[in-house]
XYZ file of C-alpha atoms in Angstrom:
322
model
C 27.319 -40.703 22.748
C 27.289 -38.307 19.350
C 23.893 -37.143 18.107
C 23.293 -35.515 14.922
C 20.998 -32.923 14.574
C 19.352 -32.283 10.986
C 17.777 -29.079 9.534
C 16.607 -28.646 6.090
C 19.237 -25.914 4.900
C 17.730 -22.718 6.707
C 20.085 -20.154 6.091
C 18.371 -16.854 6.893
C 19.999 -13.409 6.290
C 20.841 -11.375 9.119
C 19.180 -10.132 11.384
C 16.874 -12.640 10.804
C 16.917 -15.879 12.621
C 15.144 -19.296 12.187
C 13.114 -20.824 14.911
C 13.985 -24.211 13.981
C 17.828 -24.020 14.266
C 17.120 -21.817 17.218
C 15.800 -24.542 18.776
C 18.307 -27.173 17.480
C 21.442 -24.730 18.902
C 20.134 -24.951 22.538
C 19.986 -28.748 22.252
C 23.178 -28.742 21.128
C 24.522 -26.278 23.847
C 22.710 -28.236 26.945
C 23.510 -31.527 25.299
C 27.346 -30.559 25.221
C 26.959 -29.130 28.835
C 26.089 -32.729 29.713
C 28.947 -34.354 27.901
C 27.093 -35.383 24.719
C 29.020 -34.933 21.236
C 26.353 -32.843 19.168
C 26.638 -32.070 15.573
C 24.071 -29.714 13.765
C 23.796 -30.390 9.995
C 21.840 -28.155 8.024
C 22.220 -28.076 4.225
C 19.703 -28.446 1.437
C 21.553 -31.266 -0.227
C 20.012 -34.361 1.879
C 22.570 -36.526 0.243
C 25.336 -35.083 0.895
C 24.269 -35.123 4.973
C 23.114 -38.479 4.805
C 26.608 -39.491 3.340
C 28.369 -37.460 6.180
C 26.096 -39.104 8.808
C 26.443 -42.732 7.369
C 30.473 -42.169 7.811
C 30.571 -40.902 11.095
C 29.064 -43.585 13.302
C 25.946 -41.215 15.047
C 24.321 -43.341 18.101
C 21.088 -40.890 17.706
C 19.926 -38.901 14.660
C 17.067 -36.232 15.113
C 15.729 -34.642 11.912
C 13.666 -32.064 11.865
C 13.446 -31.023 7.842
C 10.265 -33.009 6.394
C 11.300 -32.407 3.079
C 14.355 -34.803 3.853
C 12.035 -37.628 5.305
C 11.947 -40.014 2.123
C 15.520 -40.018 1.252
C 16.274 -40.228 5.092
C 13.824 -43.685 4.893
C 15.505 -44.789 2.103
C 19.415 -44.258 2.049
C 20.410 -43.732 5.864
C 21.801 -46.944 7.699
C 20.548 -46.445 11.070
C 17.364 -45.630 12.591
C 16.394 -41.911 13.195
C 13.374 -39.857 14.630
C 11.666 -37.155 13.027
C 10.046 -33.824 13.969
C 7.331 -32.379 12.079
C 7.284 -28.121 12.465
C 5.034 -27.668 9.876
C 2.367 -24.957 10.895
C -0.403 -26.312 9.509
C 0.051 -30.066 10.227
C -3.205 -30.094 12.404
C -4.964 -28.830 9.555
C -4.940 -31.559 7.070
C -7.266 -28.990 4.513
C -4.189 -26.652 4.235
C -1.649 -29.015 3.482
C 0.233 -28.283 0.248
C 0.383 -30.922 -2.320
C 4.451 -31.929 -1.449
C 3.441 -32.205 2.234
C 0.364 -34.580 1.455
C 2.319 -36.431 -0.623
C 5.484 -36.921 1.796
C 2.920 -37.610 4.522
C 3.159 -41.270 3.723
C 6.792 -41.577 4.295
C 6.441 -39.674 7.545
C 4.476 -42.926 8.587
C 7.273 -44.646 7.654
C 10.221 -42.817 10.015
C 11.128 -45.307 12.611
C 10.849 -42.754 15.319
C 8.567 -39.874 15.635
C 9.175 -37.154 18.405
C 6.094 -35.251 18.128
C 5.903 -31.586 19.528
C 2.523 -31.632 21.112
C 0.333 -34.440 22.000
C -2.541 -33.585 19.171
C 0.572 -33.716 16.932
C 1.327 -37.502 18.147
C -2.351 -38.480 17.774
C -2.649 -37.325 14.245
C 0.443 -40.106 13.287
C -1.236 -42.532 15.517
C -4.618 -42.385 13.872
C -3.088 -42.210 10.668
C -1.600 -45.915 11.669
C 1.637 -45.711 12.778
C 3.424 -48.322 14.462
C 7.105 -47.155 15.117
C 8.689 -45.775 18.159
C 6.823 -42.251 19.042
C 7.165 -39.924 21.970
C 6.289 -36.327 22.769
C 8.809 -33.463 23.425
C 7.792 -29.802 24.283
C 9.935 -27.304 22.654
C 11.839 -25.434 25.029
C 13.860 -22.104 25.496
C 16.678 -21.106 27.685
C 15.441 -18.616 29.871
C 18.165 -17.347 31.078
C 18.871 -15.433 28.135
C 16.157 -13.196 28.382
C 16.090 -9.761 29.618
C 13.138 -9.561 32.658
C 11.708 -6.142 33.935
C 9.086 -5.776 36.683
C 7.080 -3.729 34.487
C 5.837 -3.560 30.831
C 4.753 -0.364 28.936
C 0.906 -1.321 28.794
C 1.710 -2.014 25.076
C 1.256 -5.233 23.229
C 3.399 -6.630 20.330
C 2.979 -9.521 17.797
C 6.636 -10.498 16.987
C 7.361 -12.691 14.065
C 6.584 -13.151 10.431
C 4.052 -11.168 9.058
C 2.269 -13.094 6.811
C -1.264 -14.727 5.960
C -0.957 -17.679 8.142
C -0.208 -15.644 11.113
C -3.449 -13.181 10.463
C -1.680 -10.134 11.325
C -3.472 -7.869 8.879
C -7.109 -8.853 10.380
C -5.841 -8.258 14.155
C -4.179 -4.885 13.048
C -7.598 -3.960 11.294
C -9.468 -4.992 14.060
C -7.806 -3.158 17.088
C -6.403 0.018 15.444
C -7.394 2.858 17.522
C -8.442 1.154 20.283
C -5.200 -0.897 21.678
C -1.496 0.181 20.987
C 0.422 -2.637 19.603
C 3.790 -2.908 17.902
C 4.497 -5.640 15.142
C 7.873 -6.643 14.885
C 8.976 -9.262 11.853
C 9.689 -9.447 8.046
C 6.821 -8.058 6.164
C 5.787 -11.098 3.887
C 2.084 -9.541 3.496
C 1.696 -6.795 0.848
C -1.890 -6.028 2.610
C -0.635 -5.312 5.929
C -0.593 -1.806 6.668
C 0.045 0.387 9.814
C -2.973 2.772 11.490
C -3.177 4.968 14.236
C -2.019 2.654 17.212
C -1.019 -0.743 15.193
C 2.890 0.332 14.437
C 5.460 -1.519 12.191
C 8.776 -1.516 13.649
C 10.878 -3.762 11.301
C 12.663 -6.590 11.898
C 14.578 -7.455 15.085
C 17.575 -9.593 15.811
C 17.358 -12.376 18.012
C 19.531 -10.728 20.518
C 16.584 -7.729 19.936
C 14.166 -10.313 21.188
C 16.122 -11.204 24.034
C 16.615 -7.688 25.372
C 13.534 -5.672 23.812
C 10.438 -8.344 24.965
C 10.474 -7.311 27.888
C 9.397 -3.659 27.604
C 5.851 -5.279 26.755
C 2.925 -6.583 28.247
C 1.087 -8.584 26.239
C 2.193 -10.754 23.290
C -0.641 -11.575 20.500
C -0.206 -14.576 18.331
C -3.852 -15.007 16.737
C -2.530 -17.573 14.019
C -4.551 -19.836 12.282
C -1.747 -22.666 12.099
C 0.958 -23.547 14.209
C 2.250 -26.382 15.866
C 4.331 -25.325 19.240
C 5.235 -21.879 18.337
C 8.745 -20.956 20.353
C 7.728 -16.910 20.471
C 4.781 -17.494 22.674
C 7.238 -19.453 25.474
C 9.556 -16.341 24.541
C 7.463 -13.800 25.595
C 6.331 -15.515 28.582
C 10.161 -15.642 29.604
C 10.334 -12.025 29.359
C 7.128 -11.902 31.682
C 4.255 -11.050 28.984
C 1.033 -12.427 29.416
C 0.067 -13.986 26.196
C -3.357 -13.995 23.772
C -3.320 -17.010 21.318
C -5.216 -19.152 18.935
C -6.055 -22.149 19.757
C -3.392 -23.380 17.136
C -1.021 -21.492 19.232
C -1.737 -22.721 22.251
C 0.126 -26.536 22.376
C 1.398 -27.320 25.303
C 0.321 -24.366 27.303
C -1.748 -24.620 30.877
C -4.969 -22.942 32.236
C -3.517 -20.152 33.609
C -4.835 -16.445 34.203
C -1.814 -14.908 32.052
C -2.830 -17.030 29.036
C -5.944 -16.733 27.037
C -6.804 -18.851 24.154
C -9.099 -17.488 21.288
C -10.787 -19.886 18.499
C -8.413 -19.894 15.243
C -11.145 -18.184 13.274
C -12.098 -15.186 15.787
C -10.346 -12.845 13.190
C -11.775 -14.178 9.885
C -15.206 -14.421 11.447
C -15.219 -10.602 12.636
C -18.607 -10.246 13.847
C -18.923 -7.029 16.339
C -19.102 -9.442 19.229
C -15.899 -11.049 18.070
C -14.172 -7.890 17.643
C -15.138 -6.894 20.864
C -13.827 -10.536 22.479
C -10.631 -9.709 20.954
C -9.946 -6.116 21.884
C -11.167 -6.817 25.564
C -9.005 -9.725 25.949
C -6.285 -8.229 25.083
C -6.849 -5.182 27.165
C -7.591 -7.283 30.171
C -4.250 -8.790 30.242
C -2.692 -5.827 29.744
C -4.063 -4.516 32.296
C -3.397 -7.843 34.567
C 0.023 -8.341 33.422
C 1.667 -5.809 36.100
C 0.575 -8.023 38.465
C 1.710 -11.576 36.881
C 5.062 -10.972 35.427
C 7.406 -12.793 38.203
C 4.424 -15.854 38.055
C 4.724 -16.029 34.513
C 8.474 -16.139 34.411
C 8.379 -18.724 37.172
C 5.756 -20.878 35.120
C 7.899 -20.836 31.892
C 11.099 -21.738 33.857
C 9.192 -24.769 35.452
C 7.770 -26.231 32.089
C 9.869 -25.061 29.439
C 13.300 -24.272 30.337
C 15.899 -26.384 28.697
C 16.908 -27.370 32.120
C 13.934 -29.491 32.779
C 13.188 -30.441 28.966
C 16.953 -31.756 28.306
C 16.015 -34.368 30.724
C 12.868 -35.936 28.661
C 14.780 -35.697 25.643
C 17.446 -37.931 27.076
C 14.654 -40.279 28.200
C 13.693 -40.386 24.796
C 16.567 -41.140 23.282
C 17.487 -44.161 25.542
C 13.785 -45.167 25.009
C 14.320 -44.968 21.478
C 17.769 -47.053 21.086
C 16.028 -49.865 23.387
C 13.037 -49.996 21.321
C 15.111 -51.050 18.368
C 18.616 -52.114 19.514
């Protein structure tokens, strides 16, 4: 079976990576090993991408770029599935104009592979009537180094930008908790403090090897769909403190704490104490939970597991239309 995976032309400069591309590359690796023939398309010229797909008779096409949906609906000669990775997808009041205009086109996509049940519900509540299923994001846990003990520090890994609220987090916990910030600096208002340090940008290889040195990942973002970094942290043995938006597909566990999206913007004295106490508590507990954390993420999000569901989705989609 020939499969085409389509991104929107993401070409990050080294050492930066792109989580959507990382995800697609993992799908290709695991599908190739099972005997499938997988091609990745990552070009900003949507017409060229469609032309190549139309000429090569793919059995299944999976689009990961919402800006391509309208053209795919018009010009692709076969049915395809679409996954939306927009961080504000679940918050309609934060949709940008191009996304608002595009949403009706998304409802006309032949198939949708939602990244979480809440994401699926948005499509269904809007009247979507095509094929729809849910597939969680996954990772290759074997790529992550693992140490039995962390360094009793927290880390906030990812683009430093207003949506992810690192500036607010740093202000609240500075002087109370040691936390390192890693990722491209895209918020001019972010500043270091006495215990809140900016370490620059890691490559994906650095993530695989360095993340396990820490005890807790913090991601209190006000908009996410299903962030890979949370799974990456757990694969390295870290506890996670996440906002509700960043908690998609996670279960109730001692090593996972979910806080309200607005706990940093509504920074009352009580909320500041909750944030600090929660992070401190999970740093303390991490030393006893690291092996359990890794076993959890391997059982629920490793590609060796989720690839089986993905193949079932492909089969269901083909039967649905053909």
